Amino acid sequence: MTDSPAAADFASDLTLALRLADVADAQSLPRFDASDLRISTKADRSHVTDADLATERAIRALLAEERPGDGILGEEFGTEGESHRQWIIDPIDGTANFMRGVPLWGTMISLAVEGTPHVGVVSMPALGRRWWASTGTGAWTATDADPRRLETSAVASLDDAAVSFQSITQWADAGHLPALLRIADRVWRDRALGDVYSYMLLAEGRLEMVAEFDVKEYDIAAAVPIVREAGGTFTSFDGVDTIAARSTLATNGLLHDAFLELAHATQNP
């Protein structure tokens, strides 16, 4: 009898993911705010830089050496392999910020088994910050100091909650602008902090909810184990445990049901 994925030891995978983040930082940070940064437009009209491409190539190269039997899903170069173990990569989450010289961008690296992320590393080298987690070992962060274990907040009332909602346009395009307005009217504080940084603030106990739409697996996979191992809950906007729904609702755990109910209310109270 073999252990289930949830009980497996992902220590060596997490060690590799942290090495992958080192390789990624070495590619991305020297190109941040570079005067000769090369930018092009993809078929979906989103932007890609030479740093996005170089960073993903470097990650894939190391994975080919260390985990040749595993599959890979990356934002820039798609899917390869059919293993039940899949590395999910966003080489630069927050490319728009990267292009404009705003330091709120990062590399996201995750290992998913049968579609469930069990290892997550988020590196934001322009901030000198990194976050990581694997199933059963807690969530952690570090700057220049020793690693610190993360815990989501103990806030148990919507009246005291702080939320990050990405953008008004995103919610409007998804048909959920009324829900955003309900949430903003109900909570203590609402801000559009955006991208992966919002999930890391949630894991650190500085926010109580993050929700997004039109997100791919590589946009969120690395954040899932970090939020969950910090004590939070991470689902789709409809409350389903999946990273394939193209939406998210991540909370401190204590308020997850309350946010689901508020988000899907049929009318204002």
PDB file of C-alpha atoms in Angstrom:
ATOM      1  CA  MET A   1       0.000   0.000   0.000  1.00  0.00           C
ATOM      2  CA  THR A   2       1.382   3.404  -0.999  1.00  0.00           C
ATOM      3  CA  ASP A   3       0.904   6.671   0.770  1.00  0.00           C
ATOM      4  CA  SER A   4      -1.667   9.058  -0.634  1.00  0.00           C
ATOM      5  CA  PRO A   5      -0.249  12.237  -2.231  1.00  0.00           C
ATOM      6  CA  ALA A   6      -1.475  14.304   0.740  1.00  0.00           C
ATOM      7  CA  ALA A   7       0.640  12.213   3.113  1.00  0.00           C
ATOM      8  CA  ALA A   8       3.696  11.909   0.871  1.00  0.00           C
ATOM      9  CA  ASP A   9       7.022  13.470   1.673  1.00  0.00           C
ATOM     10  CA  PHE A  10       7.617  16.424  -0.627  1.00  0.00           C
ATOM     11  CA  ALA A  11      10.829  17.560   1.079  1.00  0.00           C
ATOM     12  CA  SER A  12      13.084  16.913  -1.909  1.00  0.00           C
ATOM     13  CA  ASP A  13      10.575  18.544  -4.254  1.00  0.00           C
ATOM     14  CA  LEU A  14      10.437  21.654  -2.090  1.00  0.00           C
ATOM     15  CA  THR A  15      14.239  21.793  -2.002  1.00  0.00           C
ATOM     16  CA  LEU A  16      14.254  21.614  -5.788  1.00  0.00           C
ATOM     17  CA  ALA A  17      11.538  24.265  -6.065  1.00  0.00           C
ATOM     18  CA  LEU A  18      13.674  26.638  -3.999  1.00  0.00           C
ATOM     19  CA  ARG A  19      16.621  25.949  -6.310  1.00  0.00           C
ATOM     20  CA  LEU A  20      14.372  26.657  -9.273  1.00  0.00           C
ATOM     21  CA  ALA A  21      13.472  29.993  -7.668  1.00  0.00           C
ATOM     22  CA  ASP A  22      17.176  30.832  -7.351  1.00  0.00           C
ATOM     23  CA  VAL A  23      17.642  30.077 -11.056  1.00  0.00           C
ATOM     24  CA  ALA A  24      14.589  32.197 -11.888  1.00  0.00           C
ATOM     25  CA  ASP A  25      15.774  35.177  -9.829  1.00  0.00           C
ATOM     26  CA  ALA A  26      19.129  35.093 -11.594  1.00  0.00           C
ATOM     27  CA  GLN A  27      17.333  35.538 -14.901  1.00  0.00           C
ATOM     28  CA  SER A  28      14.573  37.983 -13.997  1.00  0.00           C
ATOM     29  CA  LEU A  29      16.071  40.463 -11.545  1.00  0.00           C
ATOM     30  CA  PRO A  30      18.891  41.739 -13.811  1.00  0.00           C
ATOM     31  CA  ARG A  31      16.270  42.511 -16.470  1.00  0.00           C
ATOM     32  CA  PHE A  32      13.937  44.390 -14.106  1.00  0.00           C
ATOM     33  CA  ASP A  33      13.667  48.043 -15.102  1.00  0.00           C
ATOM     34  CA  ALA A  34      16.287  47.485 -17.810  1.00  0.00           C
ATOM     35  CA  SER A  35      16.395  50.144 -20.498  1.00  0.00           C
ATOM     36  CA  ASP A  36      16.742  47.520 -23.237  1.00  0.00           C
ATOM     37  CA  LEU A  37      13.940  45.226 -22.023  1.00  0.00           C
ATOM     38  CA  ARG A  38      12.318  43.598 -25.049  1.00  0.00           C
ATOM     39  CA  ILE A  39       8.516  43.455 -24.961  1.00  0.00           C
ATOM     40  CA  SER A  40       6.161  41.764 -27.399  1.00  0.00           C
ATOM     41  CA  THR A  41       2.445  41.002 -27.554  1.00  0.00           C
ATOM     42  CA  LYS A  42       1.079  37.450 -27.488  1.00  0.00           C
ATOM     43  CA  ALA A  43      -1.945  36.162 -29.388  1.00  0.00           C
ATOM     44  CA  ASP A  44      -4.198  36.872 -26.404  1.00  0.00           C
ATOM     45  CA  ARG A  45      -2.979  40.509 -26.432  1.00  0.00           C
ATOM     46  CA  SER A  46      -1.099  40.106 -23.152  1.00  0.00           C
ATOM     47  CA  HIS A  47       2.508  41.202 -22.954  1.00  0.00           C
ATOM     48  CA  VAL A  48       5.598  39.059 -22.669  1.00  0.00           C
ATOM     49  CA  THR A  49       9.176  40.195 -22.094  1.00  0.00           C
ATOM     50  CA  ASP A  50      12.524  38.621 -22.830  1.00  0.00           C
ATOM     51  CA  ALA A  51      12.782  38.068 -19.064  1.00  0.00           C
ATOM     52  CA  ASP A  52       9.582  35.970 -18.984  1.00  0.00           C
ATOM     53  CA  LEU A  53      10.949  33.719 -21.713  1.00  0.00           C
ATOM     54  CA  ALA A  54      14.470  33.405 -20.318  1.00  0.00           C
ATOM     55  CA  THR A  55      13.183  32.684 -16.823  1.00  0.00           C
ATOM     56  CA  GLU A  56      10.873  29.884 -17.909  1.00  0.00           C
ATOM     57  CA  ARG A  57      13.575  28.359 -20.116  1.00  0.00           C
ATOM     58  CA  ALA A  58      15.991  28.290 -17.173  1.00  0.00           C
ATOM     59  CA  ILE A  59      13.427  26.612 -14.915  1.00  0.00           C
ATOM     60  CA  ARG A  60      12.593  24.017 -17.558  1.00  0.00           C
ATOM     61  CA  ALA A  61      16.261  23.272 -18.139  1.00  0.00           C
ATOM     62  CA  LEU A  62      16.852  22.445 -14.477  1.00  0.00           C
ATOM     63  CA  LEU A  63      13.669  20.365 -14.310  1.00  0.00           C
ATOM     64  CA  ALA A  64      14.831  18.383 -17.335  1.00  0.00           C
ATOM     65  CA  GLU A  65      17.967  17.477 -15.385  1.00  0.00           C
ATOM     66  CA  GLU A  66      16.393  16.825 -11.990  1.00  0.00           C
ATOM     67  CA  ARG A  67      12.870  15.559 -12.761  1.00  0.00           C
ATOM     68  CA  PRO A  68      12.876  14.285 -16.365  1.00  0.00           C
ATOM     69  CA  GLY A  69       9.829  12.085 -15.775  1.00  0.00           C
ATOM     70  CA  ASP A  70       7.603  14.873 -14.454  1.00  0.00           C
ATOM     71  CA  GLY A  71       5.250  16.951 -16.558  1.00  0.00           C
ATOM     72  CA  ILE A  72       5.438  20.728 -16.897  1.00  0.00           C
ATOM     73  CA  LEU A  73       2.836  23.426 -17.454  1.00  0.00           C
ATOM     74  CA  GLY A  74       4.300  26.880 -18.025  1.00  0.00           C
ATOM     75  CA  GLU A  75       2.708  30.135 -19.082  1.00  0.00           C
ATOM     76  CA  GLU A  76       5.076  30.821 -21.956  1.00  0.00           C
ATOM     77  CA  PHE A  77       5.850  27.369 -23.388  1.00  0.00           C
ATOM     78  CA  GLY A  78       2.762  25.331 -22.572  1.00  0.00           C
ATOM     79  CA  THR A  79       2.512  21.707 -21.485  1.00  0.00           C
ATOM     80  CA  GLU A  80       4.928  18.831 -21.854  1.00  0.00           C
ATOM     81  CA  GLY A  81       4.749  15.315 -20.459  1.00  0.00           C
ATOM     82  CA  GLU A  82       1.772  13.368 -19.138  1.00  0.00           C
ATOM     83  CA  SER A  83       2.886  12.454 -15.633  1.00  0.00           C
ATOM     84  CA  HIS A  84       0.489  12.676 -12.703  1.00  0.00           C
ATOM     85  CA  ARG A  85       3.217  14.907 -11.215  1.00  0.00           C
ATOM     86  CA  GLN A  86       3.239  18.282 -12.930  1.00  0.00           C
ATOM     87  CA  TRP A  87       5.368  21.348 -12.278  1.00  0.00           C
ATOM     88  CA  ILE A  88       3.313  24.492 -12.833  1.00  0.00           C
ATOM     89  CA  ILE A  89       5.293  27.632 -13.620  1.00  0.00           C
ATOM     90  CA  ASP A  90       4.550  31.313 -14.007  1.00  0.00           C
ATOM     91  CA  PRO A  91       7.981  32.783 -14.767  1.00  0.00           C
ATOM     92  CA  ILE A  92       6.899  36.364 -14.040  1.00  0.00           C
ATOM     93  CA  ASP A  93       3.517  36.881 -12.461  1.00  0.00           C
ATOM     94  CA  GLY A  94       2.784  40.582 -12.781  1.00  0.00           C
ATOM     95  CA  THR A  95       4.421  41.198 -16.155  1.00  0.00           C
ATOM     96  CA  ALA A  96       2.640  44.559 -16.423  1.00  0.00           C
ATOM     97  CA  ASN A  97       4.320  45.668 -13.206  1.00  0.00           C
ATOM     98  CA  PHE A  98       7.648  44.258 -14.374  1.00  0.00           C
ATOM     99  CA  MET A  99       7.388  46.269 -17.603  1.00  0.00           C
ATOM    100  CA  ARG A 100       6.621  49.509 -15.765  1.00  0.00           C
ATOM    101  CA  GLY A 101       9.320  49.177 -13.114  1.00  0.00           C
ATOM    102  CA  VAL A 102       6.875  48.378 -10.293  1.00  0.00           C
ATOM    103  CA  PRO A 103       8.480  45.821  -7.937  1.00  0.00           C
ATOM    104  CA  LEU A 104       5.278  43.836  -7.264  1.00  0.00           C
ATOM    105  CA  TRP A 105       6.016  40.834  -9.497  1.00  0.00           C
ATOM    106  CA  GLY A 106       7.307  37.370  -8.820  1.00  0.00           C
ATOM    107  CA  THR A 107       8.029  33.874 -10.025  1.00  0.00           C
ATOM    108  CA  MET A 108       5.534  31.147  -9.076  1.00  0.00           C
ATOM    109  CA  ILE A 109       6.641  27.511  -8.948  1.00  0.00           C
ATOM    110  CA  SER A 110       4.404  24.641  -7.898  1.00  0.00           C
ATOM    111  CA  LEU A 111       4.323  20.859  -7.966  1.00  0.00           C
ATOM    112  CA  ALA A 112       0.839  19.421  -8.389  1.00  0.00           C
ATOM    113  CA  VAL A 113      -0.024  15.741  -8.022  1.00  0.00           C
ATOM    114  CA  GLU A 114      -3.211  14.635  -9.775  1.00  0.00           C
ATOM    115  CA  GLY A 115      -4.096  18.319 -10.165  1.00  0.00           C
ATOM    116  CA  THR A 116      -3.638  19.284  -6.503  1.00  0.00           C
ATOM    117  CA  PRO A 117      -0.741  21.640  -5.660  1.00  0.00           C
ATOM    118  CA  HIS A 118       1.403  20.202  -2.853  1.00  0.00           C
ATOM    119  CA  VAL A 119       4.509  22.392  -3.183  1.00  0.00           C
ATOM    120  CA  GLY A 120       4.547  26.123  -3.719  1.00  0.00           C
ATOM    121  CA  VAL A 121       7.324  28.702  -3.942  1.00  0.00           C
ATOM    122  CA  VAL A 122       6.806  32.385  -4.679  1.00  0.00           C
ATOM    123  CA  SER A 123       9.874  34.554  -5.138  1.00  0.00           C
ATOM    124  CA  MET A 124       9.709  38.343  -5.439  1.00  0.00           C
ATOM    125  CA  PRO A 125      13.379  39.296  -5.806  1.00  0.00           C
ATOM    126  CA  ALA A 126      12.738  43.004  -6.363  1.00  0.00           C
ATOM    127  CA  LEU A 127      11.331  43.045  -2.817  1.00  0.00           C
ATOM    128  CA  GLY A 128      13.926  40.622  -1.460  1.00  0.00           C
ATOM    129  CA  ARG A 129      11.121  38.302  -0.360  1.00  0.00           C
ATOM    130  CA  ARG A 130      10.299  34.644  -0.773  1.00  0.00           C
ATOM    131  CA  TRP A 131       7.460  32.413   0.465  1.00  0.00           C
ATOM    132  CA  TRP A 132       7.208  28.612   0.363  1.00  0.00           C
ATOM    133  CA  ALA A 133       5.223  25.626   1.588  1.00  0.00           C
ATOM    134  CA  SER A 134       4.676  21.926   1.104  1.00  0.00           C
ATOM    135  CA  THR A 135       1.830  19.770   2.320  1.00  0.00           C
ATOM    136  CA  GLY A 136       2.098  19.064   6.033  1.00  0.00           C
ATOM    137  CA  THR A 137       5.148  21.224   6.741  1.00  0.00           C
ATOM    138  CA  GLY A 138       3.659  24.688   7.150  1.00  0.00           C
ATOM    139  CA  ALA A 139       4.133  27.897   5.190  1.00  0.00           C
ATOM    140  CA  TRP A 140       7.214  30.055   5.541  1.00  0.00           C
ATOM    141  CA  THR A 141       8.755  33.333   4.453  1.00  0.00           C
ATOM    142  CA  ALA A 142      12.171  34.913   4.642  1.00  0.00           C
ATOM    143  CA  THR A 143      14.036  38.049   3.734  1.00  0.00           C
ATOM    144  CA  ASP A 144      17.561  38.403   5.111  1.00  0.00           C
ATOM    145  CA  ALA A 145      16.480  37.070   8.499  1.00  0.00           C
ATOM    146  CA  ASP A 146      15.744  33.505   9.562  1.00  0.00           C
ATOM    147  CA  PRO A 147      12.621  31.909   8.067  1.00  0.00           C
ATOM    148  CA  ARG A 148       9.370  32.796   9.787  1.00  0.00           C
ATOM    149  CA  ARG A 149       6.320  30.527   9.874  1.00  0.00           C
ATOM    150  CA  LEU A 150       3.163  32.045   8.439  1.00  0.00           C
ATOM    151  CA  GLU A 151      -0.311  32.110   9.933  1.00  0.00           C
ATOM    152  CA  THR A 152      -3.446  33.603   8.467  1.00  0.00           C
ATOM    153  CA  SER A 153      -5.263  36.142  10.593  1.00  0.00           C
ATOM    154  CA  ALA A 154      -7.642  35.422  13.444  1.00  0.00           C
ATOM    155  CA  VAL A 155     -10.158  37.996  12.181  1.00  0.00           C
ATOM    156  CA  ALA A 156     -13.596  36.411  12.496  1.00  0.00           C
ATOM    157  CA  SER A 157     -15.886  39.294  11.514  1.00  0.00           C
ATOM    158  CA  LEU A 158     -16.515  40.745   8.059  1.00  0.00           C
ATOM    159  CA  ASP A 159     -16.652  44.157   9.721  1.00  0.00           C
ATOM    160  CA  ASP A 160     -12.951  43.829  10.558  1.00  0.00           C
ATOM    161  CA  ALA A 161     -11.810  42.185   7.323  1.00  0.00           C
ATOM    162  CA  ALA A 162      -9.486  43.543   4.657  1.00  0.00           C
ATOM    163  CA  VAL A 163      -9.761  42.290   1.081  1.00  0.00           C
ATOM    164  CA  SER A 164      -7.901  42.530  -2.224  1.00  0.00           C
ATOM    165  CA  PHE A 165      -9.933  42.259  -5.421  1.00  0.00           C
ATOM    166  CA  GLN A 166      -7.425  42.598  -8.318  1.00  0.00           C
ATOM    167  CA  SER A 167      -9.372  45.115 -10.467  1.00  0.00           C
ATOM    168  CA  ILE A 168     -12.866  46.501 -10.968  1.00  0.00           C
ATOM    169  CA  THR A 169     -12.694  45.692 -14.681  1.00  0.00           C
ATOM    170  CA  GLN A 170     -11.882  42.052 -13.982  1.00  0.00           C
ATOM    171  CA  TRP A 171     -14.942  41.641 -11.758  1.00  0.00           C
ATOM    172  CA  ALA A 172     -17.159  43.533 -14.195  1.00  0.00           C
ATOM    173  CA  ASP A 173     -16.016  41.408 -17.138  1.00  0.00           C
ATOM    174  CA  ALA A 174     -16.805  38.272 -15.118  1.00  0.00           C
ATOM    175  CA  GLY A 175     -20.296  39.574 -14.326  1.00  0.00           C
ATOM    176  CA  HIS A 176     -19.587  39.872 -10.610  1.00  0.00           C
ATOM    177  CA  LEU A 177     -19.330  43.624 -10.086  1.00  0.00           C
ATOM    178  CA  PRO A 178     -22.444  43.647  -7.824  1.00  0.00           C
ATOM    179  CA  ALA A 179     -20.736  41.053  -5.626  1.00  0.00           C
ATOM    180  CA  LEU A 180     -17.609  43.192  -5.392  1.00  0.00           C
ATOM    181  CA  LEU A 181     -19.644  46.211  -4.354  1.00  0.00           C
ATOM    182  CA  ARG A 182     -21.460  44.138  -1.715  1.00  0.00           C
ATOM    183  CA  ILE A 183     -18.163  42.911  -0.324  1.00  0.00           C
ATOM    184  CA  ALA A 184     -16.556  46.367  -0.368  1.00  0.00           C
ATOM    185  CA  ASP A 185     -19.567  47.846   1.413  1.00  0.00           C
ATOM    186  CA  ARG A 186     -19.466  45.168   4.103  1.00  0.00           C
ATOM    187  CA  VAL A 187     -15.786  44.898   5.029  1.00  0.00           C
ATOM    188  CA  TRP A 188     -13.435  47.236   6.854  1.00  0.00           C
ATOM    189  CA  ARG A 189     -11.014  47.845   4.001  1.00  0.00           C
ATOM    190  CA  ASP A 190     -10.830  47.027   0.275  1.00  0.00           C
ATOM    191  CA  ARG A 191      -7.828  47.477  -2.010  1.00  0.00           C
ATOM    192  CA  ALA A 192      -6.743  46.255  -5.450  1.00  0.00           C
ATOM    193  CA  LEU A 193      -3.254  45.085  -4.508  1.00  0.00           C
ATOM    194  CA  GLY A 194      -3.131  42.578  -7.325  1.00  0.00           C
ATOM    195  CA  ASP A 195      -1.381  39.465  -8.584  1.00  0.00           C
ATOM    196  CA  VAL A 196       0.450  36.959  -6.390  1.00  0.00           C
ATOM    197  CA  TYR A 197       1.431  39.504  -3.727  1.00  0.00           C
ATOM    198  CA  SER A 198      -2.160  39.634  -2.453  1.00  0.00           C
ATOM    199  CA  TYR A 199      -2.133  35.907  -1.678  1.00  0.00           C
ATOM    200  CA  MET A 200       1.144  36.231   0.182  1.00  0.00           C
ATOM    201  CA  LEU A 201      -0.294  39.058   2.295  1.00  0.00           C
ATOM    202  CA  LEU A 202      -3.251  36.801   3.042  1.00  0.00           C
ATOM    203  CA  ALA A 203      -0.915  34.010   4.164  1.00  0.00           C
ATOM    204  CA  GLU A 204       0.927  36.501   6.377  1.00  0.00           C
ATOM    205  CA  GLY A 205      -2.303  37.479   8.127  1.00  0.00           C
ATOM    206  CA  ARG A 206      -2.493  40.975   6.613  1.00  0.00           C
ATOM    207  CA  LEU A 207      -5.630  40.344   4.515  1.00  0.00           C
ATOM    208  CA  GLU A 208      -8.704  38.173   5.002  1.00  0.00           C
ATOM    209  CA  MET A 209      -9.809  37.600   1.385  1.00  0.00           C
ATOM    210  CA  VAL A 210      -8.410  37.578  -2.141  1.00  0.00           C
ATOM    211  CA  ALA A 211     -10.542  36.770  -5.186  1.00  0.00           C
ATOM    212  CA  GLU A 212      -9.802  36.785  -8.921  1.00  0.00           C
ATOM    213  CA  PHE A 213     -11.279  35.825 -12.275  1.00  0.00           C
ATOM    214  CA  ASP A 214      -9.842  34.736 -15.629  1.00  0.00           C
ATOM    215  CA  VAL A 215      -6.895  33.050 -13.938  1.00  0.00           C
ATOM    216  CA  LYS A 216      -5.050  30.019 -15.304  1.00  0.00           C
ATOM    217  CA  GLU A 217      -3.499  27.256 -13.235  1.00  0.00           C
ATOM    218  CA  TYR A 218      -0.058  28.855 -13.415  1.00  0.00           C
ATOM    219  CA  ASP A 219      -1.467  32.117 -12.024  1.00  0.00           C
ATOM    220  CA  ILE A 220      -2.482  30.514  -8.730  1.00  0.00           C
ATOM    221  CA  ALA A 221      -1.004  27.023  -8.195  1.00  0.00           C
ATOM    222  CA  ALA A 222       2.012  28.105  -6.144  1.00  0.00           C
ATOM    223  CA  ALA A 223      -0.161  30.227  -3.858  1.00  0.00           C
ATOM    224  CA  VAL A 224      -2.497  27.345  -2.955  1.00  0.00           C
ATOM    225  CA  PRO A 225      -0.242  25.327  -0.605  1.00  0.00           C
ATOM    226  CA  ILE A 226       1.169  28.520   0.914  1.00  0.00           C
ATOM    227  CA  VAL A 227      -2.282  29.834   1.817  1.00  0.00           C
ATOM    228  CA  ARG A 228      -3.531  26.447   2.997  1.00  0.00           C
ATOM    229  CA  GLU A 229      -0.461  25.608   5.067  1.00  0.00           C
ATOM    230  CA  ALA A 230      -0.742  29.038   6.712  1.00  0.00           C
ATOM    231  CA  GLY A 231      -4.256  28.075   7.865  1.00  0.00           C
ATOM    232  CA  GLY A 232      -6.313  29.602   5.081  1.00  0.00           C
ATOM    233  CA  THR A 233      -8.850  28.201   2.633  1.00  0.00           C
ATOM    234  CA  PHE A 234      -8.398  28.324  -1.133  1.00  0.00           C
ATOM    235  CA  THR A 235     -11.216  27.457  -3.548  1.00  0.00           C
ATOM    236  CA  SER A 236     -12.796  28.691  -6.742  1.00  0.00           C
ATOM    237  CA  PHE A 237     -15.177  31.651  -6.484  1.00  0.00           C
ATOM    238  CA  ASP A 238     -17.990  29.087  -6.266  1.00  0.00           C
ATOM    239  CA  GLY A 239     -16.346  27.250  -3.382  1.00  0.00           C
ATOM    240  CA  VAL A 240     -15.012  24.277  -5.360  1.00  0.00           C
ATOM    241  CA  ASP A 241     -11.634  22.723  -4.503  1.00  0.00           C
ATOM    242  CA  THR A 242      -9.957  23.091  -7.902  1.00  0.00           C
ATOM    243  CA  ILE A 243      -7.353  25.253  -9.631  1.00  0.00           C
ATOM    244  CA  ALA A 244      -9.005  24.769 -13.033  1.00  0.00           C
ATOM    245  CA  ALA A 245     -12.152  26.875 -12.525  1.00  0.00           C
ATOM    246  CA  ARG A 246     -10.613  30.141 -13.813  1.00  0.00           C
ATOM    247  CA  SER A 247     -11.539  31.881 -10.566  1.00  0.00           C
ATOM    248  CA  THR A 248     -10.397  31.996  -6.949  1.00  0.00           C
ATOM    249  CA  LEU A 249     -11.639  32.768  -3.480  1.00  0.00           C
ATOM    250  CA  ALA A 250      -8.899  32.589  -0.878  1.00  0.00           C
ATOM    251  CA  THR A 251      -9.546  33.543   2.734  1.00  0.00           C
ATOM    252  CA  ASN A 252      -8.136  33.261   6.234  1.00  0.00           C
ATOM    253  CA  GLY A 253     -10.365  30.194   6.661  1.00  0.00           C
ATOM    254  CA  LEU A 254     -12.496  31.589   9.458  1.00  0.00           C
ATOM    255  CA  LEU A 255     -14.437  33.804   7.053  1.00  0.00           C
ATOM    256  CA  HIS A 256     -14.592  31.573   3.999  1.00  0.00           C
ATOM    257  CA  ASP A 257     -18.250  30.608   4.338  1.00  0.00           C
ATOM    258  CA  ALA A 258     -19.202  34.188   5.166  1.00  0.00           C
ATOM    259  CA  PHE A 259     -17.457  35.512   2.059  1.00  0.00           C
ATOM    260  CA  LEU A 260     -19.044  32.822  -0.119  1.00  0.00           C
ATOM    261  CA  GLU A 261     -22.481  33.721   1.195  1.00  0.00           C
ATOM    262  CA  LEU A 262     -21.896  37.443   0.742  1.00  0.00           C
ATOM    263  CA  ALA A 263     -20.432  37.050  -2.737  1.00  0.00           C
ATOM    264  CA  HIS A 264     -23.349  34.965  -3.967  1.00  0.00           C
ATOM    265  CA  ALA A 265     -26.176  36.822  -2.265  1.00  0.00           C
ATOM    266  CA  THR A 266     -28.964  37.664  -4.698  1.00  0.00           C
ATOM    267  CA  GLN A 267     -29.389  41.214  -3.443  1.00  0.00           C
ATOM    268  CA  ASN A 268     -27.995  43.743  -1.032  1.00  0.00           C
ATOM    269  CA  PRO A 269     -28.925  43.167   2.597  1.00  0.00           C
TER     270      PRO A 269
END
